[in-house]
PDB file of N, CA and C in Angstrom:
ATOM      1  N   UNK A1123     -26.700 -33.126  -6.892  1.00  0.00           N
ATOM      2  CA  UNK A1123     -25.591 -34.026  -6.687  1.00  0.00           C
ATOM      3  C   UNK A1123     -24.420 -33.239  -6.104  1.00  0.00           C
ATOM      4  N   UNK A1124     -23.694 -33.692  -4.696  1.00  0.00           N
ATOM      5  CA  UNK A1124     -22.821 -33.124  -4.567  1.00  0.00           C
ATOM      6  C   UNK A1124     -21.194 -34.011  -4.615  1.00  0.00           C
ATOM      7  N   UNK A1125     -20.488 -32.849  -4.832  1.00  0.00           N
ATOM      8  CA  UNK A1125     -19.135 -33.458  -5.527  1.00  0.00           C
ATOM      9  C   UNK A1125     -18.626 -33.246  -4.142  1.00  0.00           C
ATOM     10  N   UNK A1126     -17.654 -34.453  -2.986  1.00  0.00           N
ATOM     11  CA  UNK A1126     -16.846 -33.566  -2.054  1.00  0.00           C
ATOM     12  C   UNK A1126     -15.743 -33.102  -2.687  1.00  0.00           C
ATOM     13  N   UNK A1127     -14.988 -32.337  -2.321  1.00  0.00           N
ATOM     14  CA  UNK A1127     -13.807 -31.075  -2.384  1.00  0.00           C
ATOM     15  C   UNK A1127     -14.551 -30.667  -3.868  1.00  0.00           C
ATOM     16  N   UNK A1128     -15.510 -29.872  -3.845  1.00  0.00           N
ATOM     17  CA  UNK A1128     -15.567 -29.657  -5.526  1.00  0.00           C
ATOM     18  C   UNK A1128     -14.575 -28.678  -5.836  1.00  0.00           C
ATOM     19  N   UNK A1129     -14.639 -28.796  -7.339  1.00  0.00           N
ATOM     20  CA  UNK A1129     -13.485 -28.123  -7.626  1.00  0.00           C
ATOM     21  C   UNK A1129     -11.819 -28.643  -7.501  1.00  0.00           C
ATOM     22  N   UNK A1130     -11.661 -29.699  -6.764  1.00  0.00           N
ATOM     23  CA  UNK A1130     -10.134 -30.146  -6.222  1.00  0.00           C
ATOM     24  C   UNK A1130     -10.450 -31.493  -6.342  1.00  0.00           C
ATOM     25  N   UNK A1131      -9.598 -32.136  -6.228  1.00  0.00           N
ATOM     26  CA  UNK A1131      -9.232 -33.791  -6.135  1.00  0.00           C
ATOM     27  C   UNK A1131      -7.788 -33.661  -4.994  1.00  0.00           C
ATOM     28  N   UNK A1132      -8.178 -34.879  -3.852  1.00  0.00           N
ATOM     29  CA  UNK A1132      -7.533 -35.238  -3.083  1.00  0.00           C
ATOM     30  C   UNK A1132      -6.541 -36.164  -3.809  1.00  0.00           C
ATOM     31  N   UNK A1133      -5.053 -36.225  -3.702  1.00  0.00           N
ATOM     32  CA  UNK A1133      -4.484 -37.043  -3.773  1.00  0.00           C
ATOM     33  C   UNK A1133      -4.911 -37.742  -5.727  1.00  0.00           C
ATOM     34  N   UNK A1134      -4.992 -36.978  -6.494  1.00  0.00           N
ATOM     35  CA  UNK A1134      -5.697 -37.260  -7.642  1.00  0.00           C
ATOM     36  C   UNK A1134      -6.914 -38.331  -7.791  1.00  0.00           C
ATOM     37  N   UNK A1135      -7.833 -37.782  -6.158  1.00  0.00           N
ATOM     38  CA  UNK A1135      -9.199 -38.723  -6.013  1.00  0.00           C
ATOM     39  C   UNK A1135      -9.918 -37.950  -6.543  1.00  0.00           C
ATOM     40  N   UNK A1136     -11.206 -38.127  -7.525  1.00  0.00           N
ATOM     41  CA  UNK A1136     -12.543 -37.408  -6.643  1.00  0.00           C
ATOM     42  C   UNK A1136     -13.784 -38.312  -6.913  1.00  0.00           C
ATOM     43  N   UNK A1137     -14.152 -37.633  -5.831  1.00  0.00           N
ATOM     44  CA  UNK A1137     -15.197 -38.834  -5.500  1.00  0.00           C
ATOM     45  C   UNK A1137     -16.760 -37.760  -5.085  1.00  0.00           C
ATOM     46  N   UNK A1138     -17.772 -38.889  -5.825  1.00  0.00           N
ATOM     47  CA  UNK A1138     -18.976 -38.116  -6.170  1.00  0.00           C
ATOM     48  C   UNK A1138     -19.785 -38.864  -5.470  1.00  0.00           C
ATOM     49  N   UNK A1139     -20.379 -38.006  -4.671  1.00  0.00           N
ATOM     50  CA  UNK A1139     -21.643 -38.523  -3.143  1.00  0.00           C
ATOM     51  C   UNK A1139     -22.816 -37.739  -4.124  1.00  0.00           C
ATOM     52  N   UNK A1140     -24.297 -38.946  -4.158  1.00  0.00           N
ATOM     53  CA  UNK A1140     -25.287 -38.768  -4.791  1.00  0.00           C
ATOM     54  C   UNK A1140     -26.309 -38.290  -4.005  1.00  0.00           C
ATOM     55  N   UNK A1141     -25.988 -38.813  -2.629  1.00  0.00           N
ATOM     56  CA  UNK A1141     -27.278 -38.017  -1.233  1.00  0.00           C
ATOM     57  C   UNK A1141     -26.174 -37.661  -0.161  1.00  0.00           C
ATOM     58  N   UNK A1142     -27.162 -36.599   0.071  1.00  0.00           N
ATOM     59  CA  UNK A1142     -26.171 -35.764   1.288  1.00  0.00           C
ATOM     60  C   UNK A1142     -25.732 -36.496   2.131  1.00  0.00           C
ATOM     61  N   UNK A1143     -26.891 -37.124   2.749  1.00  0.00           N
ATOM     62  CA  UNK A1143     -26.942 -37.954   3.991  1.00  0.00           C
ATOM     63  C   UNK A1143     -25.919 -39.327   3.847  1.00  0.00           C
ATOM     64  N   UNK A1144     -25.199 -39.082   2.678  1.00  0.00           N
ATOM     65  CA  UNK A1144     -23.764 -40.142   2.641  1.00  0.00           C
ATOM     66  C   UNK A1144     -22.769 -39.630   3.019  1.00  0.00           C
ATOM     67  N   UNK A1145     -22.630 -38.428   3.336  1.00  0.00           N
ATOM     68  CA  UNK A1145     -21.800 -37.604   3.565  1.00  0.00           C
ATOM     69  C   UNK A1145     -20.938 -38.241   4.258  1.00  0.00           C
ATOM     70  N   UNK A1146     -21.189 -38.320   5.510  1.00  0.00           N
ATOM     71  CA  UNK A1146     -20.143 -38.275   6.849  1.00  0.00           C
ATOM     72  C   UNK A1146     -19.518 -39.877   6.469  1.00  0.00           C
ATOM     73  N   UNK A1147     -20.739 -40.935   5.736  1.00  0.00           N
ATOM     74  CA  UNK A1147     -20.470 -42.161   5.800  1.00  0.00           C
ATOM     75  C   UNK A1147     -18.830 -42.336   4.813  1.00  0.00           C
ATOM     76  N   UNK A1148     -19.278 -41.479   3.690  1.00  0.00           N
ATOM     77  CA  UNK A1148     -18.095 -41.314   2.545  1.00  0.00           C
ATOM     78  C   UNK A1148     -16.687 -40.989   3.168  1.00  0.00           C
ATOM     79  N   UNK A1149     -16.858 -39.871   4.329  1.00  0.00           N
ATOM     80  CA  UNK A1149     -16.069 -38.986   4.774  1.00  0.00           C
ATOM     81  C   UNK A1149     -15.000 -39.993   5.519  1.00  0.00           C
ATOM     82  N   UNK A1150     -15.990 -40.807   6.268  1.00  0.00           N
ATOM     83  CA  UNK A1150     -15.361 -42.162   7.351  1.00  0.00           C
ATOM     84  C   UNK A1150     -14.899 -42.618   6.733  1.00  0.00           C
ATOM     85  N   UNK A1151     -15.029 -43.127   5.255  1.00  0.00           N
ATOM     86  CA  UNK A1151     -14.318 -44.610   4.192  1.00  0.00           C
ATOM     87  C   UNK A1151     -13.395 -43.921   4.003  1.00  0.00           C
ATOM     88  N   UNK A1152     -13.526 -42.281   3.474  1.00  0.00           N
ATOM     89  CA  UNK A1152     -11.999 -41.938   2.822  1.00  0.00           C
ATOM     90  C   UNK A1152     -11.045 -41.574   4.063  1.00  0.00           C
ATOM     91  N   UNK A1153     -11.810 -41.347   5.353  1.00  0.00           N
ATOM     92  CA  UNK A1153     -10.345 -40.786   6.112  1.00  0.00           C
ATOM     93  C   UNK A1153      -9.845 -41.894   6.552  1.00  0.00           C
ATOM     94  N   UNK A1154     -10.414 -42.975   6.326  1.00  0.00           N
ATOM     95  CA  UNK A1154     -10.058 -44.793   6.872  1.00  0.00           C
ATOM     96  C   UNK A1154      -8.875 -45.442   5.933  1.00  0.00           C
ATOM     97  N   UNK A1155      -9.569 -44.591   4.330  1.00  0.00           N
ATOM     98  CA  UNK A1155      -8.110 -45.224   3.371  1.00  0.00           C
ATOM     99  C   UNK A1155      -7.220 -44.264   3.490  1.00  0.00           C
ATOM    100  N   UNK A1156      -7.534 -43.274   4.209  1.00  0.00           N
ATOM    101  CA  UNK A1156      -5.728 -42.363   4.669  1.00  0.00           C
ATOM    102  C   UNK A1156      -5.236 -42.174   5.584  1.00  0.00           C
ATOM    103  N   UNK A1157      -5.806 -42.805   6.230  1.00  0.00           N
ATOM    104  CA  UNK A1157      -4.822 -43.831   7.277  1.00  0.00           C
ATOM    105  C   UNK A1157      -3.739 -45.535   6.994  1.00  0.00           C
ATOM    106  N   UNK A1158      -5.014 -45.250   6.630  1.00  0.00           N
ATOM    107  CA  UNK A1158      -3.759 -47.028   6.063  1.00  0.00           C
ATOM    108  C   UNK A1158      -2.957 -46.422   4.880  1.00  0.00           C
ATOM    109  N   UNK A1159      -3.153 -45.862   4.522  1.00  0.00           N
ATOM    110  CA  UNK A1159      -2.461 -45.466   3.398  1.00  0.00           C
ATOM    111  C   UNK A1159      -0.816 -44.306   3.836  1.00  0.00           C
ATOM    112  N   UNK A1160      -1.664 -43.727   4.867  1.00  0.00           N
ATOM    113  CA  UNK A1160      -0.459 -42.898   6.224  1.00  0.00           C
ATOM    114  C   UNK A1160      -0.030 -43.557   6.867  1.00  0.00           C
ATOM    115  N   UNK A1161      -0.044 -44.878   6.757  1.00  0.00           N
ATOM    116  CA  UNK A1161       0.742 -45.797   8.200  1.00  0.00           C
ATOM    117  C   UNK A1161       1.794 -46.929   7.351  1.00  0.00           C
ATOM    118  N   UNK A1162       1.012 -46.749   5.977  1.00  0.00           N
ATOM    119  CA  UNK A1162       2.190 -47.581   5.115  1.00  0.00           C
ATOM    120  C   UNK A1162       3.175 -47.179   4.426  1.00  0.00           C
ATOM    121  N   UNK A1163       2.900 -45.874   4.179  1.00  0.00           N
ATOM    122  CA  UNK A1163       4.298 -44.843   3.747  1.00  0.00           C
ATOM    123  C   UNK A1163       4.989 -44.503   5.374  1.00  0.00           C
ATOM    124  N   UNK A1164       4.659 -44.164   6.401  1.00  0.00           N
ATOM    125  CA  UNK A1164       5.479 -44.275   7.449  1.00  0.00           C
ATOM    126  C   UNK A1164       6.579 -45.228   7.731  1.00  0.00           C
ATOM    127  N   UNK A1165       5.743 -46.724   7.346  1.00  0.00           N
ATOM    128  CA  UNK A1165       6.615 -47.983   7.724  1.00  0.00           C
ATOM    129  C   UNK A1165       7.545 -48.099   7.081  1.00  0.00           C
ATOM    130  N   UNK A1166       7.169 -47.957   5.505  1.00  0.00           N
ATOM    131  CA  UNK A1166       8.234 -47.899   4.465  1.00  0.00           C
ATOM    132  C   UNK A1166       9.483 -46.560   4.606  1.00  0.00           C
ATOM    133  N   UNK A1167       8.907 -45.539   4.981  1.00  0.00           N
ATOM    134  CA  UNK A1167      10.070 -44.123   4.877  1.00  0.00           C
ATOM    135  C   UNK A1167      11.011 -44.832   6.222  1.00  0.00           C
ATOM    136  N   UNK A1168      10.638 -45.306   7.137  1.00  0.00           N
ATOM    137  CA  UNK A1168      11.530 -45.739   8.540  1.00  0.00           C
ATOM    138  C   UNK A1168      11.741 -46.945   8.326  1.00  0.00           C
ATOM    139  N   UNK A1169      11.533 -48.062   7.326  1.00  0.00           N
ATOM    140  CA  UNK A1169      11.718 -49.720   7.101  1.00  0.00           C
ATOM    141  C   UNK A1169      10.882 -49.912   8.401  1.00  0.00           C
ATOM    142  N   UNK A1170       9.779 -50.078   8.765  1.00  0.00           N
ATOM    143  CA  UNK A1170       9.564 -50.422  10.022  1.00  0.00           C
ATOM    144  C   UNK A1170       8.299 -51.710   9.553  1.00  0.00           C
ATOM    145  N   UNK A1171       8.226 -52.804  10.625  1.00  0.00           N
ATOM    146  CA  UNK A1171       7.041 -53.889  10.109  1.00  0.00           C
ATOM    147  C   UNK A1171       6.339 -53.229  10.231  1.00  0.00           C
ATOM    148  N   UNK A1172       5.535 -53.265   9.599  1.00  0.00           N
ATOM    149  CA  UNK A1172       3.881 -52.884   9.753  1.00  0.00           C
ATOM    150  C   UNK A1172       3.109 -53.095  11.176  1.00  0.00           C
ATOM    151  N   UNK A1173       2.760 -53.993  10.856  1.00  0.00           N
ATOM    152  CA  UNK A1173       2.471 -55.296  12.164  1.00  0.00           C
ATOM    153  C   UNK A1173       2.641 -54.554  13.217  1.00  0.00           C
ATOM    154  N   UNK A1174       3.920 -54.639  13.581  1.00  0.00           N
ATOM    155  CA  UNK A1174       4.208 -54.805  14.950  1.00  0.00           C
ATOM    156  C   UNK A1174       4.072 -52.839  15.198  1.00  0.00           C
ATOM    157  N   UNK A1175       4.350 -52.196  14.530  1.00  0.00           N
ATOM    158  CA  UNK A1175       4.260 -50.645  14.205  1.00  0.00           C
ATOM    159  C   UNK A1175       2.768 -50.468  14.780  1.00  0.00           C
ATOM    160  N   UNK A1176       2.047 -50.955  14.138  1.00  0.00           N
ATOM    161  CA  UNK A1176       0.416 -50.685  14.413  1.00  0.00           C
ATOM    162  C   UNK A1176       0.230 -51.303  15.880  1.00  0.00           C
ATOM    163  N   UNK A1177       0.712 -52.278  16.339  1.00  0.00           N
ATOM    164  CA  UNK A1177       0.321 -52.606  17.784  1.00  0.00           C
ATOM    165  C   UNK A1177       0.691 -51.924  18.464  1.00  0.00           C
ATOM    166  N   UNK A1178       2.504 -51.072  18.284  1.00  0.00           N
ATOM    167  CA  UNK A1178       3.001 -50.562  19.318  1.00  0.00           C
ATOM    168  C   UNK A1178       2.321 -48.724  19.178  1.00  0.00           C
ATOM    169  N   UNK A1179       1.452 -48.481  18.347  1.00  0.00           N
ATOM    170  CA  UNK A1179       0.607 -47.528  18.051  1.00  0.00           C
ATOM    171  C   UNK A1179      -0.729 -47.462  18.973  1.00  0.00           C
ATOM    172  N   UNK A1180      -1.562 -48.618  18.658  1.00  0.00           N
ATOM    173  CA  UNK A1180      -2.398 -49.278  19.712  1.00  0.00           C
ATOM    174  C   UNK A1180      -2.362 -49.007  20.992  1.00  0.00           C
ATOM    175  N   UNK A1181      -0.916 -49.529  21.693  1.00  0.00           N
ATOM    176  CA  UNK A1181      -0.595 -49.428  22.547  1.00  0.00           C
ATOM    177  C   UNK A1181      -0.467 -48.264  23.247  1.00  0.00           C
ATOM    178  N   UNK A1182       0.347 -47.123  22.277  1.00  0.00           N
ATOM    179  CA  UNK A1182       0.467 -45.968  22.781  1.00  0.00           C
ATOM    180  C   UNK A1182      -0.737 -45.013  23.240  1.00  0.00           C
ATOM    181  N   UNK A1183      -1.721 -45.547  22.187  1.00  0.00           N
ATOM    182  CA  UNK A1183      -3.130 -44.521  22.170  1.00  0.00           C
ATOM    183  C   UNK A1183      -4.074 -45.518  23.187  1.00  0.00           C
ATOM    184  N   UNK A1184      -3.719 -46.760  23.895  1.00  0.00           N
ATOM    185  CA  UNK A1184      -4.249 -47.191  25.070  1.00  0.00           C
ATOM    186  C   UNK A1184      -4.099 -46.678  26.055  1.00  0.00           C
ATOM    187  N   UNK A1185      -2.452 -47.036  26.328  1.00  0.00           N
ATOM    188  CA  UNK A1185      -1.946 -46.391  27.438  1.00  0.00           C
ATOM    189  C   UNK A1185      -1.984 -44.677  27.790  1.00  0.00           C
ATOM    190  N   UNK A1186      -1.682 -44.120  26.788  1.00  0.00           N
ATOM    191  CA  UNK A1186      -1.110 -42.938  26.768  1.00  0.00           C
ATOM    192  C   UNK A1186       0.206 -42.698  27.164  1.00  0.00           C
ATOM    193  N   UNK A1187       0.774 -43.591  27.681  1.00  0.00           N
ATOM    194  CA  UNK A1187       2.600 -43.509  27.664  1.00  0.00           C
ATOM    195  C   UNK A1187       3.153 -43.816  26.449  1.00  0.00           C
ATOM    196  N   UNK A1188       4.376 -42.668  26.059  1.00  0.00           N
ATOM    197  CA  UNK A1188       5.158 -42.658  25.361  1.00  0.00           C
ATOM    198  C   UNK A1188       5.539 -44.203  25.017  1.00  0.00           C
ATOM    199  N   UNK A1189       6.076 -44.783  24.065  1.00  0.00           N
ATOM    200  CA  UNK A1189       6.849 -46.244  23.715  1.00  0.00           C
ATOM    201  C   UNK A1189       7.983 -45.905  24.401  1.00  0.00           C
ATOM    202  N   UNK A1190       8.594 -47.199  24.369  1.00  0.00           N
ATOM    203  CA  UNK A1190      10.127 -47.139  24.788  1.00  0.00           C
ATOM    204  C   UNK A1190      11.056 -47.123  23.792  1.00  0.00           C
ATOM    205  N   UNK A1191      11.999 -46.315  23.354  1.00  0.00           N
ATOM    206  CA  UNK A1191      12.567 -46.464  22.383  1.00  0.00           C
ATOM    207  C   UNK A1191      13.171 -47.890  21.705  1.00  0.00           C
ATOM    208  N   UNK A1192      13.300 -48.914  22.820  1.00  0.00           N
ATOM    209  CA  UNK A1192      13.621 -50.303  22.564  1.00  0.00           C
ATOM    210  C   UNK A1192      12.653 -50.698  21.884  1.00  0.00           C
ATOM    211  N   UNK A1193      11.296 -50.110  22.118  1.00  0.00           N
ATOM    212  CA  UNK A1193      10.368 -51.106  21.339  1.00  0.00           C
ATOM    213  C   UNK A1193      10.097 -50.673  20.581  1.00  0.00           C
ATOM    214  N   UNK A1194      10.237 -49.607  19.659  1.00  0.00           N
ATOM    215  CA  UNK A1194      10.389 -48.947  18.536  1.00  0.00           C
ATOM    216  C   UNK A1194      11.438 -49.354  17.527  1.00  0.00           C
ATOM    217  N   UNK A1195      12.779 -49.379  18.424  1.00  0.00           N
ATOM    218  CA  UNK A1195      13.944 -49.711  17.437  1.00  0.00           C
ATOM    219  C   UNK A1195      13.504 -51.295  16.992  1.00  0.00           C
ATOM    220  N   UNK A1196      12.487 -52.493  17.937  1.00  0.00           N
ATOM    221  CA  UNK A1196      12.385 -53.732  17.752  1.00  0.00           C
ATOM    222  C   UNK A1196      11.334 -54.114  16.284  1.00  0.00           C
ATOM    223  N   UNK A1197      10.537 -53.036  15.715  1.00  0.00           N
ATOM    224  CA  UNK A1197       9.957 -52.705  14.925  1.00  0.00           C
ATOM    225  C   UNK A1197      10.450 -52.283  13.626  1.00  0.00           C
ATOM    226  N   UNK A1198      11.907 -52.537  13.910  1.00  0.00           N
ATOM    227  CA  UNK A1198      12.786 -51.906  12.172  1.00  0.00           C
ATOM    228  C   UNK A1198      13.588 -53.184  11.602  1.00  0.00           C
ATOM    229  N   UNK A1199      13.542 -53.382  11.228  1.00  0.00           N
ATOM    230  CA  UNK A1199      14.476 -54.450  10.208  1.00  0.00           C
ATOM    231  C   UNK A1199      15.682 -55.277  10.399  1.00  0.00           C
ATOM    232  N   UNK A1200      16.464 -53.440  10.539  1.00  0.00           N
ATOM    233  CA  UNK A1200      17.843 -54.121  10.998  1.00  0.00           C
ATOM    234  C   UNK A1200      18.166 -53.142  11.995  1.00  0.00           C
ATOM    235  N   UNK A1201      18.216 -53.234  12.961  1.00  0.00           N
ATOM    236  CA  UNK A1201      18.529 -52.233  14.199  1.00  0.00           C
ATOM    237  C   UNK A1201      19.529 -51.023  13.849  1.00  0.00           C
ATOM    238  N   UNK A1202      19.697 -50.522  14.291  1.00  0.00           N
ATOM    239  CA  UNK A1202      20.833 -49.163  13.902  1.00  0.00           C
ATOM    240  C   UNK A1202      21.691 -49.249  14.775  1.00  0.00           C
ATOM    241  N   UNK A1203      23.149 -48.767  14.633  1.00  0.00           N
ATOM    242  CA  UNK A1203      24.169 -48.487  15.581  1.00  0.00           C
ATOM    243  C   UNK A1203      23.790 -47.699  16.752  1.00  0.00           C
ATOM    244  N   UNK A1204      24.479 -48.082  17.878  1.00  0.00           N
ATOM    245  CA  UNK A1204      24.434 -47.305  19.234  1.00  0.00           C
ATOM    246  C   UNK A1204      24.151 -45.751  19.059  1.00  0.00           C
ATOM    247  N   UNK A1205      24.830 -45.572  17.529  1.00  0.00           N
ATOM    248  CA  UNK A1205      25.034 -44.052  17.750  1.00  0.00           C
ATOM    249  C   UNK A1205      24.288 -43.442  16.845  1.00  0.00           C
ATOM    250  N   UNK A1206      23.706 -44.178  16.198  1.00  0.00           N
ATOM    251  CA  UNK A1206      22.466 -43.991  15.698  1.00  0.00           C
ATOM    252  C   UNK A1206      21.118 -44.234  16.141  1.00  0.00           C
ATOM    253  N   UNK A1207      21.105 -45.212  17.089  1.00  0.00           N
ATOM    254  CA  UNK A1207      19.466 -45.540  17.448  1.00  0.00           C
ATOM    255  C   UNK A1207      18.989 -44.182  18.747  1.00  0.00           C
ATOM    256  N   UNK A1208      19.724 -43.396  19.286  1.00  0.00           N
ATOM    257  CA  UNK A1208      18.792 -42.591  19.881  1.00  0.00           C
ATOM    258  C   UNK A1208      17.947 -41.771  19.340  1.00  0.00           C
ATOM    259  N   UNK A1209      18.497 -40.622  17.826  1.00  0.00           N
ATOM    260  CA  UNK A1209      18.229 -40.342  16.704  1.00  0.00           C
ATOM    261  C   UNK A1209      17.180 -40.961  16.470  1.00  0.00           C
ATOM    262  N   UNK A1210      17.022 -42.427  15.735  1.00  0.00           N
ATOM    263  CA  UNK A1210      16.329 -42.737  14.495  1.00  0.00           C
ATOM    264  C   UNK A1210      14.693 -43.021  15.800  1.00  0.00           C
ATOM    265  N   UNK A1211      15.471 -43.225  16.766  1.00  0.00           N
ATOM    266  CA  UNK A1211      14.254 -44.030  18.018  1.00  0.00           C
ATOM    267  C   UNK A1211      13.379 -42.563  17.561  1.00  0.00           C
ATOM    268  N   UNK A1212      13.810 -41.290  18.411  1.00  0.00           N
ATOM    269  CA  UNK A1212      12.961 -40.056  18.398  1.00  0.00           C
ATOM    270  C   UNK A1212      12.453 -40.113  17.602  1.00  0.00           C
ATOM    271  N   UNK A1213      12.945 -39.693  16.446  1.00  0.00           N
ATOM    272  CA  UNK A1213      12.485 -39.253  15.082  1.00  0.00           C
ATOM    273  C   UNK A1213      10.909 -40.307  14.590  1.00  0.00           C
ATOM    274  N   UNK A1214      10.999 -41.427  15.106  1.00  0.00           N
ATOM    275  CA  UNK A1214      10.033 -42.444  14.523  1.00  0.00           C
ATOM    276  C   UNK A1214       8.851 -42.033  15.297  1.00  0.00           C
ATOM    277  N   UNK A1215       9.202 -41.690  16.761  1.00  0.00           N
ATOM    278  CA  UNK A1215       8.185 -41.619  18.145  1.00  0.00           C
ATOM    279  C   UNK A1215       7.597 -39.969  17.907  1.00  0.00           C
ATOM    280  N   UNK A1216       8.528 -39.798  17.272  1.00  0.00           N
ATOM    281  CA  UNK A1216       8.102 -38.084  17.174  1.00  0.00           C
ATOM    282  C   UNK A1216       6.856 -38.126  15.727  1.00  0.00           C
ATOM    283  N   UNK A1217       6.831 -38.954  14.839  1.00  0.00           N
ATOM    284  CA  UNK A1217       6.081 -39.555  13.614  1.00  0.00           C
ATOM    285  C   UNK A1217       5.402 -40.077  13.512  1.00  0.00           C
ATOM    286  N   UNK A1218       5.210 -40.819  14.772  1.00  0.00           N
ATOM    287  CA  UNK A1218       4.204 -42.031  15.703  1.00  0.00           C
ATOM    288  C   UNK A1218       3.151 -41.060  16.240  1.00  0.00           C
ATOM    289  N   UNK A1219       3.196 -40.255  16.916  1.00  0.00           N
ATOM    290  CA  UNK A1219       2.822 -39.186  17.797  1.00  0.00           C
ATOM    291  C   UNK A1219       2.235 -38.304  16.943  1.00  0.00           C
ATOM    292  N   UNK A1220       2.617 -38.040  16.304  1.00  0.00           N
ATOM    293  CA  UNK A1220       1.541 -36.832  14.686  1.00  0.00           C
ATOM    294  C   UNK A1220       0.951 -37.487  14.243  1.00  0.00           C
ATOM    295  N   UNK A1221       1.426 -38.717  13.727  1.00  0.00           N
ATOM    296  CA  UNK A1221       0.242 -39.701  13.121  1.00  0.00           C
ATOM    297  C   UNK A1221      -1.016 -40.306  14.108  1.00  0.00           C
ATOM    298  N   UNK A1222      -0.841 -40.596  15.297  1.00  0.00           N
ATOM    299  CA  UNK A1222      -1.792 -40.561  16.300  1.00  0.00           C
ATOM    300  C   UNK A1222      -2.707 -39.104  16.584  1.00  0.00           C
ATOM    301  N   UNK A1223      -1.908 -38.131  16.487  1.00  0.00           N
ATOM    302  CA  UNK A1223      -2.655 -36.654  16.467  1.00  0.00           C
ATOM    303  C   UNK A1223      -3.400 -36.882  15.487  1.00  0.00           C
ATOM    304  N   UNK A1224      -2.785 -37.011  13.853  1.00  0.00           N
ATOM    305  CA  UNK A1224      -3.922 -36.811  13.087  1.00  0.00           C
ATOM    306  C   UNK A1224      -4.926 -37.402  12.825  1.00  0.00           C
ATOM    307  N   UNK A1225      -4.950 -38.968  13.118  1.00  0.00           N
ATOM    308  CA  UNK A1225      -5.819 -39.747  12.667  1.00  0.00           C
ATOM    309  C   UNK A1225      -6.222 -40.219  13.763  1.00  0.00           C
ATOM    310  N   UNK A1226      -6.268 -40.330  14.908  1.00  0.00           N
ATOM    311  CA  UNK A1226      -6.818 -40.771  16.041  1.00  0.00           C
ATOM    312  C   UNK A1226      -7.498 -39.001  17.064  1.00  0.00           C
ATOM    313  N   UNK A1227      -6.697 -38.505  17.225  1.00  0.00           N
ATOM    314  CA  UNK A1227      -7.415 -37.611  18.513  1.00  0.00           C
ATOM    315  C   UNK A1227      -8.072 -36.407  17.321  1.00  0.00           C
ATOM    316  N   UNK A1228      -7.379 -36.324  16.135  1.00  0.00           N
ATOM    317  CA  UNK A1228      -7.725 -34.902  15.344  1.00  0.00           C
ATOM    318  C   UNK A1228      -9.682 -35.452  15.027  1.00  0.00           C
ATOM    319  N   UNK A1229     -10.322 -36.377  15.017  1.00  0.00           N
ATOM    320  CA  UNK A1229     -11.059 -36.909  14.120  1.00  0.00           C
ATOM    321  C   UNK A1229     -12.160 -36.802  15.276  1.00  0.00           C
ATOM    322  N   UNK A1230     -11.771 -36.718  17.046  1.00  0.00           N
ATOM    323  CA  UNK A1230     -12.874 -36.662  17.924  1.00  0.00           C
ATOM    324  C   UNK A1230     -13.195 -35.146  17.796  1.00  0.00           C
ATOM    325  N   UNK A1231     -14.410 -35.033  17.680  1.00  0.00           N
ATOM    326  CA  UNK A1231     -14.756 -33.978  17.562  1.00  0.00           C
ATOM    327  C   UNK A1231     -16.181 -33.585  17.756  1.00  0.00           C
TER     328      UNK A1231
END
C-alpha cells in the first residue's frame, strides 16, 4: 500500500492510494482540488467575482495576451480610485499570471 507524500500531509491532507496504477489518477483529483481551492483564496484576498475572474483567466491562457487592466479592475466589487487602480490592476495580473504558471503551463510536462 502506498501512502502519497509519506511521512507528510499536504495542507493537513493525507491521502492513501491502494494500487499504484491510481497514482497519476489521485494526483489529477488532488491537483484539480488545488486549484479551485487556489483560485478561491485569490478571489477572496483581491474581492474579485469568481466567475468572471476564471473567464478572464480562460481568456488569458487562450489568447496568450496579457488582460487589460480595465478588465481586471471590472472583476472587483467596488472599483478602486484612479490612484489606486494602476497598483491593485498589476498586482492582480501579476497573481493571475503565477496562478496560470502554476496550475496550467507548470502541469504540461
Amino acid at each position: 500500500m502506498l501512502t502519497a507524500l509519506e511521512g507528510s500531509t499536504c495542507s493537513g491532507i493525507s491521502t492513501r492510494i491502494d494500487d499504484a496504477d491510481n497514482i497519476d489518477d489521485e494526483f489529477e483529483k488532488y491537483w484539480q482540488e488545488q486549484e479551485v481551492l487556489a483560485l478561491a483564496k485569490l478571489c477572496e484576498e483581491e474581492h474579485l467575482d469568481q466567475e468572471q475572474f476564471k473567464a478572464l483567466i480562460e481568456a488569458y491562457i487562450f489568447s496568450g495576451l496579457d488582460p487589460l487592466r480595465d478588465d481586471v479592475l471590472r472583476c472587483l466589487g467596488n472599483r478602486p480610485s484612479i490612484l489606486k487602480a494602476r497598483e491593485i490592476g498589476e498586482r492582480i495580473i501579476a497573481k493571475m499570471k503565477e496562478y496560470v504558471h502554476v496550475f496550467e503551463k507548470g502541469m504540461v510536462a
